[in-house]
CSV table of C-alpha atoms and ligand atoms in Angstrom, one decimal:
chain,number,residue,atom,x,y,z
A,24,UNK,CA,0.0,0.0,0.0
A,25,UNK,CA,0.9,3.5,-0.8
A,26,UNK,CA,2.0,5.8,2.1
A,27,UNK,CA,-1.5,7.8,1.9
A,28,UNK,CA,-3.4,4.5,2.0
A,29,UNK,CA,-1.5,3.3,5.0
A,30,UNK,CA,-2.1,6.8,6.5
A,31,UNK,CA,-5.9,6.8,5.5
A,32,UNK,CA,-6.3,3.2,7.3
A,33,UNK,CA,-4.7,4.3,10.6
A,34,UNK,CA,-7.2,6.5,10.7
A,35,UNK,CA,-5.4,9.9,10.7
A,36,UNK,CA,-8.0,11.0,7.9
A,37,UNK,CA,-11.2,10.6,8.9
A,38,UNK,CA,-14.2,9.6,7.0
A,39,UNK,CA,-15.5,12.9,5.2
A,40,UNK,CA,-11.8,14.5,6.1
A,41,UNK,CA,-11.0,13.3,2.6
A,42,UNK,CA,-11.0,14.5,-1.4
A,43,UNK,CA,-12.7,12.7,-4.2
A,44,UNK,CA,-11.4,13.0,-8.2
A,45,UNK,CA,-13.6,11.3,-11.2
A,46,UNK,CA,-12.3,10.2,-14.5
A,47,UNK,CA,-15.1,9.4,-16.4
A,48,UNK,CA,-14.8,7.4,-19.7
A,49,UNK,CA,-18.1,6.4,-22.6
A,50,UNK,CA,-21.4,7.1,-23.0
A,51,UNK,CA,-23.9,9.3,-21.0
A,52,UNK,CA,-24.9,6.3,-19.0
A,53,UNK,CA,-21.4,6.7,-17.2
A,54,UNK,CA,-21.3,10.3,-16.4
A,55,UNK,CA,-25.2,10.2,-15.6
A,56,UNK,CA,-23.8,7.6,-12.4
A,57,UNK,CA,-20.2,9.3,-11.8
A,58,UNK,CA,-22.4,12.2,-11.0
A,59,UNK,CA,-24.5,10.3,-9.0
A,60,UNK,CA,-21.1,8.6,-7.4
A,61,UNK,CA,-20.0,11.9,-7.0
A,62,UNK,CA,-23.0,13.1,-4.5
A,63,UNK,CA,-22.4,9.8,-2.3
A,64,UNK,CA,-19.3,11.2,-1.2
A,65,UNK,CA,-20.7,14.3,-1.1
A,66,UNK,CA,-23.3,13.0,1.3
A,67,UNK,CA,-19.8,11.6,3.2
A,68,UNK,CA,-18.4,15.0,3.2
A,69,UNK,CA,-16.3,14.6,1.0
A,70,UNK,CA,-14.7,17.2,-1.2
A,71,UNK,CA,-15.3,16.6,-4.9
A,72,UNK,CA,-11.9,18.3,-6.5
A,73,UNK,CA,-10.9,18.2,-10.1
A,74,UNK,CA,-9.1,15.0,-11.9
A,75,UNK,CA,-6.0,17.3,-11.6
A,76,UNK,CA,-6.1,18.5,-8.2
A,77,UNK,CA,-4.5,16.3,-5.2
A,78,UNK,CA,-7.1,13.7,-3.9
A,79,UNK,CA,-7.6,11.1,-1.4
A,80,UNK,CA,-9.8,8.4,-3.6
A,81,UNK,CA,-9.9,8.8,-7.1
A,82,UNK,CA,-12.5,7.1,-9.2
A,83,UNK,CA,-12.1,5.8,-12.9
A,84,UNK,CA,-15.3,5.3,-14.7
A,85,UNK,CA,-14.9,2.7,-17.1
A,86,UNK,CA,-16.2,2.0,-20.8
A,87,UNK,CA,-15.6,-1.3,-22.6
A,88,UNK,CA,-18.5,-0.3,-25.0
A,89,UNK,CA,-17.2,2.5,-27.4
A,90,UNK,CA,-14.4,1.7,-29.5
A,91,UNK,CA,-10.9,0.6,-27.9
A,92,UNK,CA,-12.8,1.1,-24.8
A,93,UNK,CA,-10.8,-1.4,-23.0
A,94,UNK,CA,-7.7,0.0,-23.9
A,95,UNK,CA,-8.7,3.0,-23.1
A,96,UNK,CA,-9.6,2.6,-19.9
A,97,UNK,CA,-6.2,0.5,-19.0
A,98,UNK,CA,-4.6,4.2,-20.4
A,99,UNK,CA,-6.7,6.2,-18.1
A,100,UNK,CA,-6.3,3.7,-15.4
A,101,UNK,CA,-2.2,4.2,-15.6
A,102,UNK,CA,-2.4,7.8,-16.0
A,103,UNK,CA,-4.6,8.3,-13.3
A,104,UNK,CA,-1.9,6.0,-10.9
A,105,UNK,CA,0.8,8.2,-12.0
A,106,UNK,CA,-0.5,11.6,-11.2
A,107,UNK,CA,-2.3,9.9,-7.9
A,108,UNK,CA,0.8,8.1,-6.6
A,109,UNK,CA,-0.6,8.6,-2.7
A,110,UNK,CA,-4.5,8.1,-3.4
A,111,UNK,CA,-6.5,5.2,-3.3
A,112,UNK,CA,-7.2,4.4,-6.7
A,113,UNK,CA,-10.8,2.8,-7.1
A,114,UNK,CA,-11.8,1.3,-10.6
A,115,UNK,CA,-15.7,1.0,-12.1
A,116,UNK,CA,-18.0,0.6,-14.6
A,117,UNK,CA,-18.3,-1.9,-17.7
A,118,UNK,CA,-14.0,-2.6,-18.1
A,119,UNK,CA,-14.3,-3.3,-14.5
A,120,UNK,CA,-17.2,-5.5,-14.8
A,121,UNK,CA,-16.4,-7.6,-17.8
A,122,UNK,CA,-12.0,-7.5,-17.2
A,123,UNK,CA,-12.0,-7.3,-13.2
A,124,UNK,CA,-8.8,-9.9,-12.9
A,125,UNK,CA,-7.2,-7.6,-15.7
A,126,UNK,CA,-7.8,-4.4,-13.8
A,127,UNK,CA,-6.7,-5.4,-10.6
A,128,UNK,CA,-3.6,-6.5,-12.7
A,129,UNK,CA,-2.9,-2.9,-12.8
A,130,UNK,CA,0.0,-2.0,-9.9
A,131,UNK,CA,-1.7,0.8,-8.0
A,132,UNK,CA,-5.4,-0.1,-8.4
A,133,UNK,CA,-7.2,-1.0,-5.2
A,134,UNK,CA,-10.6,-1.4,-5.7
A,135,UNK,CA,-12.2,-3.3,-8.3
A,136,UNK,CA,-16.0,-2.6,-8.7
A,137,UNK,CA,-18.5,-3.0,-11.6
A,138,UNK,CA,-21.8,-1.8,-12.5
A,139,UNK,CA,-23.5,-3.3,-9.2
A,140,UNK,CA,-23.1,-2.5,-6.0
A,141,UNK,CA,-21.8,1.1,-6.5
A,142,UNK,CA,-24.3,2.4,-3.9
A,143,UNK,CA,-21.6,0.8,-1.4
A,144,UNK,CA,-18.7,2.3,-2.5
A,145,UNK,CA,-17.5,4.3,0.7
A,146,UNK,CA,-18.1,1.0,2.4
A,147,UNK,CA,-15.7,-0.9,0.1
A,148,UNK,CA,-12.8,2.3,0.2
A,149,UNK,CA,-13.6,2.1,3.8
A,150,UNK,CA,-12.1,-2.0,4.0
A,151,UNK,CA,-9.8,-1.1,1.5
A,152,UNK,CA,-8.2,1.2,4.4
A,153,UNK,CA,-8.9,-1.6,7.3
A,154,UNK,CA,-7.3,-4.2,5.2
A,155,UNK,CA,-4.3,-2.5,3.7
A,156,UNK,CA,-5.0,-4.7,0.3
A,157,UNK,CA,-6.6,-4.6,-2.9
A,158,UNK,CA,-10.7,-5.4,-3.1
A,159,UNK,CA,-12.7,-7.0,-5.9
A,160,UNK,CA,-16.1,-6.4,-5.2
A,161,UNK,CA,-17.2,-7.0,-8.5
A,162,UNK,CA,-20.1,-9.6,-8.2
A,163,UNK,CA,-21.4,-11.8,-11.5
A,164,UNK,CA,-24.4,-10.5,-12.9
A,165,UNK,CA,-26.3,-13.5,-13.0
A,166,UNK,CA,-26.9,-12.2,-8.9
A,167,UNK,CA,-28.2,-8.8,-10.7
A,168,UNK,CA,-31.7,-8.3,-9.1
A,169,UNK,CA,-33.5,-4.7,-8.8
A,170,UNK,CA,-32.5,-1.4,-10.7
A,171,UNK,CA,-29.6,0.1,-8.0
A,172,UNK,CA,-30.9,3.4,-6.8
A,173,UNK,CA,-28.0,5.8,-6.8
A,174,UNK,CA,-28.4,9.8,-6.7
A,175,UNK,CA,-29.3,10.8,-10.0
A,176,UNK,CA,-28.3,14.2,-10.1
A,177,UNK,CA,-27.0,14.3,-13.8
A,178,UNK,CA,-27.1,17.6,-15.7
A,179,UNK,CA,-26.0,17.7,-19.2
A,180,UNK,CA,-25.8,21.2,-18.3
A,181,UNK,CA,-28.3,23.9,-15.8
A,182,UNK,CA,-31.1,23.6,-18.2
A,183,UNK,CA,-31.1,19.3,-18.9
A,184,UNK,CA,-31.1,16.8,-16.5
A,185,UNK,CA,-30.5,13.0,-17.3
A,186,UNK,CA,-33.2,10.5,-15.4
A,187,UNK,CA,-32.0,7.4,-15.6
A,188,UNK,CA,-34.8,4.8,-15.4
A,189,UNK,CA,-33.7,1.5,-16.6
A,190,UNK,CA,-30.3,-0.3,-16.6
A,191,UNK,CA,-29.3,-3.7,-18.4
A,192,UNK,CA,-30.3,-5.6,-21.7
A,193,UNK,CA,-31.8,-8.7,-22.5
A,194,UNK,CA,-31.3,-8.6,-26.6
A,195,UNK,CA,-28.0,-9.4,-27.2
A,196,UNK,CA,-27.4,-7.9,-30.5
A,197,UNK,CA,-24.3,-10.2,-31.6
A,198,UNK,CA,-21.3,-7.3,-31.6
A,199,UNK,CA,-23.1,-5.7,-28.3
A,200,UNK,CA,-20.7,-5.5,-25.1
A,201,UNK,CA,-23.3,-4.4,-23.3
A,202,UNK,CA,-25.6,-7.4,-22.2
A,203,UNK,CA,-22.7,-9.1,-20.1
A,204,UNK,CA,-21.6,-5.8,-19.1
A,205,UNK,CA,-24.7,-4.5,-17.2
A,206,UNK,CA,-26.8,-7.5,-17.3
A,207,UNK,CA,-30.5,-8.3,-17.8
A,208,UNK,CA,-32.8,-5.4,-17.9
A,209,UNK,CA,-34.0,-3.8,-14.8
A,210,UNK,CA,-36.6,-0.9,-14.4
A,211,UNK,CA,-36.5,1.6,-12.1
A,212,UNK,CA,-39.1,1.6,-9.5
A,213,UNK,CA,-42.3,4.1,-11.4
A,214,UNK,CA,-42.6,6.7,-8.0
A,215,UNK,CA,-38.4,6.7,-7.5
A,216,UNK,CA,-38.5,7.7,-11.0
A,217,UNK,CA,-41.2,10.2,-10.7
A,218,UNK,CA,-39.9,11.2,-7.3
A,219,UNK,CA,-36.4,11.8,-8.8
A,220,UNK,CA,-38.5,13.9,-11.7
A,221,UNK,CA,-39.9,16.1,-9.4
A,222,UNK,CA,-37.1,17.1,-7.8
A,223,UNK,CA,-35.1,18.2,-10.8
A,224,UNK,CA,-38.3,20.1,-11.6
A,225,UNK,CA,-38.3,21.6,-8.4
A,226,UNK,CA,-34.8,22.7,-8.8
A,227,UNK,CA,-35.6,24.8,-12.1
A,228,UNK,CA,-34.8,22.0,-15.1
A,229,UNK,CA,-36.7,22.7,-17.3
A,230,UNK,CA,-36.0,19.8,-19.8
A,231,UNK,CA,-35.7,16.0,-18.3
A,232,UNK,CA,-34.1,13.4,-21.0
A,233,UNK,CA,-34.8,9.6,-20.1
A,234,UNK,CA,-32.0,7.8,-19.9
A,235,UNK,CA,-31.4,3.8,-19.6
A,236,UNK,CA,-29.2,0.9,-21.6
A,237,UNK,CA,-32.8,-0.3,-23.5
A,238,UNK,CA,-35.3,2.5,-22.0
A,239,UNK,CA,-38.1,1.2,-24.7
A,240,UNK,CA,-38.4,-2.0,-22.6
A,241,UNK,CA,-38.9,0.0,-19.6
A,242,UNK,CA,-41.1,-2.0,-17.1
A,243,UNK,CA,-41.2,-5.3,-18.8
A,244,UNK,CA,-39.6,-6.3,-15.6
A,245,UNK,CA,-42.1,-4.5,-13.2
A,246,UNK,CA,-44.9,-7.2,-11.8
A,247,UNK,CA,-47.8,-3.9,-12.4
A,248,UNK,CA,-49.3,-2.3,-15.8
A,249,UNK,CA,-46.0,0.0,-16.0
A,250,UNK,CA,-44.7,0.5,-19.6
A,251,UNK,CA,-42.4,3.5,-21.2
A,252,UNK,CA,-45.6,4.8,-22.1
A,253,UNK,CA,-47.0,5.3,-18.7
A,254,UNK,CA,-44.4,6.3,-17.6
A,255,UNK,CA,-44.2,9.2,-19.9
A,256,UNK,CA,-47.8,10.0,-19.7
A,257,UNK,CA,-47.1,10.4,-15.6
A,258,UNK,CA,-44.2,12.3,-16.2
A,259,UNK,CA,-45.6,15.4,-18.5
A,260,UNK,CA,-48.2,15.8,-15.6
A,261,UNK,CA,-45.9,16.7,-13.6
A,262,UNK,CA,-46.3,20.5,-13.3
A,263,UNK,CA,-43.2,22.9,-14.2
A,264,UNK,CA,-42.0,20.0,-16.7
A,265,UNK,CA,-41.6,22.1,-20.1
A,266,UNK,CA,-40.0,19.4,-22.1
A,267,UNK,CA,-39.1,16.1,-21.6
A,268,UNK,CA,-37.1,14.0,-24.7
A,269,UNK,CA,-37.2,10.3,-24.9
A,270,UNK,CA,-33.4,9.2,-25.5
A,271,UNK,CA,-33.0,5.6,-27.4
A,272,UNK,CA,-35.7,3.8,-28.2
A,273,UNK,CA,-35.3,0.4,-30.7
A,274,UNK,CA,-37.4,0.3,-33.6
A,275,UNK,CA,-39.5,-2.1,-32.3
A,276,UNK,CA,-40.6,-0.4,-29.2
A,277,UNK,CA,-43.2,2.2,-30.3
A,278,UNK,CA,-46.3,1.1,-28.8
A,279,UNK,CA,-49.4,3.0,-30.0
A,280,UNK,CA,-49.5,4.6,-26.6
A,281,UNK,CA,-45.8,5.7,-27.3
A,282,UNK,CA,-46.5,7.0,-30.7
A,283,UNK,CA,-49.8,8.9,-28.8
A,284,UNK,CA,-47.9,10.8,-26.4
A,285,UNK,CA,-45.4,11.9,-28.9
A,286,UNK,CA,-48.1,13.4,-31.2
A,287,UNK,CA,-50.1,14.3,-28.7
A,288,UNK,CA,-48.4,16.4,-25.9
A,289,UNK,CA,-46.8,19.7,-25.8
A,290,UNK,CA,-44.2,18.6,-23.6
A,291,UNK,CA,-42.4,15.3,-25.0
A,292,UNK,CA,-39.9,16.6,-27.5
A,293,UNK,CA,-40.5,15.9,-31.4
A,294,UNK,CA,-37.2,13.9,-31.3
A,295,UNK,CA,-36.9,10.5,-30.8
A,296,UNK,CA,-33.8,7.8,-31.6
A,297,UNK,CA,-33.8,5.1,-33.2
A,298,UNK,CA,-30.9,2.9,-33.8
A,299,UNK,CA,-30.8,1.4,-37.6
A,300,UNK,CA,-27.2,-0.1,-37.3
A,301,UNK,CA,-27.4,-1.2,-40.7
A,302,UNK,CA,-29.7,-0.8,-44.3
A,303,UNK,CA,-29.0,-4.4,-45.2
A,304,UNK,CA,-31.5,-6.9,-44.2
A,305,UNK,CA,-28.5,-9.7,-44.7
A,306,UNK,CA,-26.5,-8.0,-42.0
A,307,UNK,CA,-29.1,-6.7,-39.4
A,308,UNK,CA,-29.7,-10.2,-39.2
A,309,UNK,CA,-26.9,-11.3,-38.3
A,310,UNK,CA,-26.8,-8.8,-36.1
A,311,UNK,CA,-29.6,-10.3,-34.5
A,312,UNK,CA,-31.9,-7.2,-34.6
A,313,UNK,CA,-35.2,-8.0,-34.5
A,314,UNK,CA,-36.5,-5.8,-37.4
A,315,UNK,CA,-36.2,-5.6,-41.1
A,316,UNK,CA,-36.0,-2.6,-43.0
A,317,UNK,CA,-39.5,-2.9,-44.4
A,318,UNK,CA,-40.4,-3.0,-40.6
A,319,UNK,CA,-38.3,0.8,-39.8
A,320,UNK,CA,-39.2,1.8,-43.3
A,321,UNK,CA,-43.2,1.3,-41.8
A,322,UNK,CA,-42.6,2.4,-38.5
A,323,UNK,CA,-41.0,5.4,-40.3
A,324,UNK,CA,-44.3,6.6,-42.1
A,325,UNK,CA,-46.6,5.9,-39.0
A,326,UNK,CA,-44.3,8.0,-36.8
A,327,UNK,CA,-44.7,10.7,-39.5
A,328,UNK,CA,-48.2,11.0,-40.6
A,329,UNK,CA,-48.4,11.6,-37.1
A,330,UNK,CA,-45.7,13.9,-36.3
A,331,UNK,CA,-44.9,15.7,-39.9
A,332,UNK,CA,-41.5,17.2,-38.8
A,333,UNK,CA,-40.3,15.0,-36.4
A,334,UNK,CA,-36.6,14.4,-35.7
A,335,UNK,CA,-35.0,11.1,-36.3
A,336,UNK,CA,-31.4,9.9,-35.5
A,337,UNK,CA,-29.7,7.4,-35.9
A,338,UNK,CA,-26.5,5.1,-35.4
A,339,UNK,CA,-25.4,2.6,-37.8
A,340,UNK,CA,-22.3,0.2,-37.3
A,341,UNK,CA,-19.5,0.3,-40.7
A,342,UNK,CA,-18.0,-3.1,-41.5
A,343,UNK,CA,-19.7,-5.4,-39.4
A,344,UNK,CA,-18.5,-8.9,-40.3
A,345,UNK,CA,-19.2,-10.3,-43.7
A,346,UNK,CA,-20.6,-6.6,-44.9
A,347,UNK,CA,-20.3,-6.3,-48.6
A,348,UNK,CA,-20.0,-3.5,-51.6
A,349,UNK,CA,-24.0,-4.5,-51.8
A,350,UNK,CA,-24.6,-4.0,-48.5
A,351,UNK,CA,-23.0,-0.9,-47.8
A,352,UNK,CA,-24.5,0.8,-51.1
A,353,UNK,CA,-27.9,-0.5,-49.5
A,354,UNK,CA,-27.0,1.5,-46.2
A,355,UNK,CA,-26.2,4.6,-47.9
A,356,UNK,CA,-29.8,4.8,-50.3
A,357,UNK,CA,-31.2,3.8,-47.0
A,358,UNK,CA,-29.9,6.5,-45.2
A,359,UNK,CA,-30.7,8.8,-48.4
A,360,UNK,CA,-34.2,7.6,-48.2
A,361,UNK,CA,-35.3,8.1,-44.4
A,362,UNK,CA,-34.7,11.8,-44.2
A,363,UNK,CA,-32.7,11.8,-40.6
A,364,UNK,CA,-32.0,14.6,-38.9
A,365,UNK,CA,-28.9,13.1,-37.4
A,366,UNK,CA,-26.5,9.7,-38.0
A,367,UNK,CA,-24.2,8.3,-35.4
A,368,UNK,CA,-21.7,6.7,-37.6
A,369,UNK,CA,-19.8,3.4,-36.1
A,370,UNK,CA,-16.8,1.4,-37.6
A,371,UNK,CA,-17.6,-1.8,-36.2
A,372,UNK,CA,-14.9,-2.5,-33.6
A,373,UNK,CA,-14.5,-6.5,-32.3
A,374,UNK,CA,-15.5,-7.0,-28.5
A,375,UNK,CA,-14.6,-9.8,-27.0
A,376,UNK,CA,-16.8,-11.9,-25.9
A,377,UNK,CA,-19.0,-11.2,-28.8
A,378,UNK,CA,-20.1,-13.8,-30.9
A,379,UNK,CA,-19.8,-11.5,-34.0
A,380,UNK,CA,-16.5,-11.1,-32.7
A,381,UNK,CA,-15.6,-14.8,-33.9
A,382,UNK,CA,-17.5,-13.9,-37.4
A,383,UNK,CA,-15.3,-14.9,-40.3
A,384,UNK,CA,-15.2,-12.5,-42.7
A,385,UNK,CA,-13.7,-9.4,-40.8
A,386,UNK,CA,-13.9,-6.2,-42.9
A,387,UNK,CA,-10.4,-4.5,-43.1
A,388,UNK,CA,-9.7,-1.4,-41.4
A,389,UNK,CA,-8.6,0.7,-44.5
A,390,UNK,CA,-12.1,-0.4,-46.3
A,391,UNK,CA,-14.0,0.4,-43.3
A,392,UNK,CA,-12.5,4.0,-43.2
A,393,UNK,CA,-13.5,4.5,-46.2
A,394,UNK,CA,-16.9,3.1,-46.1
A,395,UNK,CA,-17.4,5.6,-42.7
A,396,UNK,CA,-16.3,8.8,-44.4
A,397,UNK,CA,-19.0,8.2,-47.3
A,398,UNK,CA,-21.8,7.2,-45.4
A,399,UNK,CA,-20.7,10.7,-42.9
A,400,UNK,CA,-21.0,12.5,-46.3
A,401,UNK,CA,-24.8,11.4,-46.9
A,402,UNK,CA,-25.6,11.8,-43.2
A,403,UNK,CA,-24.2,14.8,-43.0
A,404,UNK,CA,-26.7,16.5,-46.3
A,405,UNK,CA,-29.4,14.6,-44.7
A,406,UNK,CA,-29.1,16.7,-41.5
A,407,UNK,CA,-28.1,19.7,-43.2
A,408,UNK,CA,-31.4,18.9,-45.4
A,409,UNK,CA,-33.4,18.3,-42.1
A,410,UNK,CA,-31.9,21.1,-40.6
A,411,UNK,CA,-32.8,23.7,-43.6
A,412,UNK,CA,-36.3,22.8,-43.5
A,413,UNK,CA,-37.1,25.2,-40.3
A,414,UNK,CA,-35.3,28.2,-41.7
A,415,UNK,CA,-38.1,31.0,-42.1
A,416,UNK,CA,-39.9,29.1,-39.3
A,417,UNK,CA,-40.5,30.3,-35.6
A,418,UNK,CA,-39.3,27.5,-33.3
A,419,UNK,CA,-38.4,27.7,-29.6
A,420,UNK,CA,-35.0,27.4,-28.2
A,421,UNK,CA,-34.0,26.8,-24.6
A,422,UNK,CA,-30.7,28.9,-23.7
A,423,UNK,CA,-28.5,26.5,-22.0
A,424,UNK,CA,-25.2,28.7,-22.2
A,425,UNK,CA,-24.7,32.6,-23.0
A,426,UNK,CA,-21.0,33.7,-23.3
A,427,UNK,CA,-19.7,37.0,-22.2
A,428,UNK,CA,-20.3,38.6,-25.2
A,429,UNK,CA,-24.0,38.0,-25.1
A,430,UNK,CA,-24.4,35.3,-27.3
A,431,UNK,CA,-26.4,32.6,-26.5
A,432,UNK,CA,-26.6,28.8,-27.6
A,433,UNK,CA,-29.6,26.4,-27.0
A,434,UNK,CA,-31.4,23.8,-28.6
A,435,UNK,CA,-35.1,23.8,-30.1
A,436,UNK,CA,-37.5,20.5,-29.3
A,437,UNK,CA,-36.5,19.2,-32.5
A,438,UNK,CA,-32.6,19.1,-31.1
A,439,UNK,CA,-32.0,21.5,-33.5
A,440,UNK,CA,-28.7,23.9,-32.1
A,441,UNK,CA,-29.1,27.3,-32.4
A,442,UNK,CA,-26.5,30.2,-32.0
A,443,UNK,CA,-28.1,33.9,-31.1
A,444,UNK,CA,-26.2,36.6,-31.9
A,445,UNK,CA,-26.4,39.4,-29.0
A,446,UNK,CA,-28.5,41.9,-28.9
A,447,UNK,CA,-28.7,45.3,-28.0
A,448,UNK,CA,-31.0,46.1,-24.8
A,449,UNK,CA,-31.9,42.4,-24.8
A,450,UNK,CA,-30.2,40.0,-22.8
A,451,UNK,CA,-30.5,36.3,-22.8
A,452,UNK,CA,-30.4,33.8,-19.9
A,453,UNK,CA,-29.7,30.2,-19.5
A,454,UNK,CA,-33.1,28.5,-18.4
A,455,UNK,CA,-35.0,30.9,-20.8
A,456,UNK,CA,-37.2,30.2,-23.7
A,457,UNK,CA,-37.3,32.2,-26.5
A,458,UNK,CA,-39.6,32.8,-30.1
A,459,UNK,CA,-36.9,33.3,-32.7
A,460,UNK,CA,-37.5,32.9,-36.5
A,461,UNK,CA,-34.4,30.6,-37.5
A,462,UNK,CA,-32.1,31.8,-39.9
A,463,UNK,CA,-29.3,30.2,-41.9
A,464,UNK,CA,-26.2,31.9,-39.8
A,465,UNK,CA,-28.3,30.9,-36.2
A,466,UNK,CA,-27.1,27.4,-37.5
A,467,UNK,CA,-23.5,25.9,-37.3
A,468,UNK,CA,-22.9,23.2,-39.9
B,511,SF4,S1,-30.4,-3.6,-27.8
B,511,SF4,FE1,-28.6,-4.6,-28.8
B,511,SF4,S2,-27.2,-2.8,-29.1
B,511,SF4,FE2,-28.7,-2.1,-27.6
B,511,SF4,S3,-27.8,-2.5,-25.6
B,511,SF4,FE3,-29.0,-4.3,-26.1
B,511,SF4,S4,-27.6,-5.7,-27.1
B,511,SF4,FE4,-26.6,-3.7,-27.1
């Protein structure tokens, strides 16, 4: 053990006496719960410094899901070591969960922990000290039972707040990390989540975004009549809430209801996303998604007769195993055809583990590139083209930031960004919600 680690365990620093530092690596998911990591130590009195500043515990929020995020995280592990030599260094999230023996590997780690149990943390840093050793308290998720209430005070920034409701998959998409990284789907308990919603409202956020791994299954798991749908149709009653946007939901998951509440309430955000991954039938099923693209192509229309100028995004994985000239020209007049507003554009990277993983067939790197940078270019005129179709219109944007020049940046329901130029004898605020007619140079491209 380091000398700071010997000194915390002989109890010169007490409990609450101490400093806290986050490195958080991936997706939403992980800084929605470092946040929510961050205010249990809070709760402990803890200081919550910078990942630069000198600190008693540091915590490194792991990814394994984004590309190289394995390696990634060994980097951020080391660096973190080196500019902590004195700290006890405690290691989480899905690398932790899925590689625990290869994290504890790493000289200067001292607590293993995955994406259970994080609501014990102190308790675990707190043995760590008694036992002057290393801890893996990572447990199998087979043993994965209820949705783990942490804090959830997430804020994209003072005007959004993250709520996550729902953690763990069941589909097990064949090049998907996730499933034995956070397990089998669990809900979060209806009135925590409404509870939780209530209080961001009450502390002035305007704008909630639902959060989870597979949020369109919400509730399948609940032993009552709770669905994403209820859930949304409680949630816009709850007074103050001015929008609220639905994150990912899979093509597969919009229920009537769903599909109501959209079209029908002021509140829920015209914006929903839905994940394509490919625009070859071949491939997305060997992908093991549970659609065709007749079936998004369908769902597609009935979203839109409904909801004229709603926003759809997307992500798509390049180069998935086997993926041919054919198929790739299918994804790109796919693409063409649905009109989306934004594409998050994958190379597929191997995870181990995976069984696409094991695929023959492997799509080389230098094809892949290439295959990315023009399926970027017909995204990009599809969002330009989505984009262009509200200039001349009114639409609302919520200020989220206004620099010291007086210009402000928000977004409108649609996700659309907007950039507002200052103006005299007007003055805009983050939190406010303003009419403005969109023009051309409010957008950046
Ligand atoms: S639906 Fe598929 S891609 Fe999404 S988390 Fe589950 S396994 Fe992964």
């Amino acid at each position: 053990m380091k000398s700071a680690k010997s000194e915390l365990s002989s109890g010169s620093l007490e409990l609450g006496a101490g400093k806290v530092c986050f490195l958080t690596l991936g997706c939403k998911v992980n800084q929605a719960e470092s946040e929510a990591l961050a205010q249990l130590f809070r709760e402990a009195n803890y200081e919550v410094v910078s990942a630069s500043e000198d600190a008693d515990v540091v915590v490194v929020n792991t990814c394994t899901v984004t590309n190289t995020g394995g390696s990634k995280s060994r980097q951020a592990i080391r660096r973190m070591i080196k500019a902590h030599p004195e700290s006890i260094v405690a290691v989480t999230g899905c690398y932790a969960q899925t590689a625990p023996g290869e994290v504890l590997g790493i000289e200067g780690v001292d607590l293993v922990l995955g994406t259970q149990d994080r609501n014990k943390i102190l308790e675990w840093i707190e043995r760590v000290k008694r036992e002057r050793r290393p801890q893996n308290a990572v447990r199998g998720l087979e043993e994965a039972g209820e949705f783990e209430e942490l804090p959830q005070l997430a804020e994209e920034n003072r005007t959004r707040a993250f709520l996550k409701i729902q953690e763990g998959c069941n589909q097990f998409c064949t090049y998907c990390i996730i499933p034995y990284a956070r397990g089998p789907l669990r809900s979060r308990q209806p009135e925590k989540a409404l509870a939780e919603a209530r209080r961001l409202v009450a502390e002035g956020y305007p704008e909630i975004v639902l959060t989870g791994i597979h949020t369109g299954f919400y509730g399948q798991d609940l032993n009552a009549e709770w669905n994403l749908a209820r859930l949304v149709q409680e949630l816009i009653k709850i007074a103050g809430l001015r929008r609220l946007r639905l994150s990912s939901i899979e093509p597969m998951e919009y229920s009537p209801e769903l599909i109501d509440c959209l079209a029908s309430s002021d509140i829920v955000c015209p914006h929903v996303h839905m994940p394509l991954q490919s625009g070859s039938d071949e491939i997305l099923s060997r992908m093991h998604r549970p659609y065709s693209l007749q079936d998004y192509r369908e769902l597609l229309v009935r979203l839109r007769q409904r909801i004229p100028d709603l926003a759809v995004t997307t992500d798509i994985i390049v180069g998935f195993p086997g993926e041919t000239e054919a198929d790739h020209a299918s994804t790109l007049e796919f693409v063409r055809e649905c009109g989306f507003a934004g594409v998050h554009v994958f190379p597929y990277s191997k995870r181990q583990g995976t069984p696409a993983a094991d695929y023959p067939d492997q799509v080389p790197k230098k094809l892949k590139d290439q295959r990315v940078k023009e399926l970027m270019t017909v995204a990009h005129a599809s969002q330009r083209a989505y984009i262009h179709s509200f200039i001349g219109k009114t639409v609302e944007v919520l200020i989220e930031k206004v620099d010291t020049a007086g210009k402000a940046v928000g977004h409108t329901s649609h996700y659309i960004e907007v950039h507002l130029p200052g103006q005299q004898g007007k003055v805009w605020t983050s939190r406010q919600f303003v009419q403005v007619v969109l023009q051309e140079d409010y957008i950046k491209e």
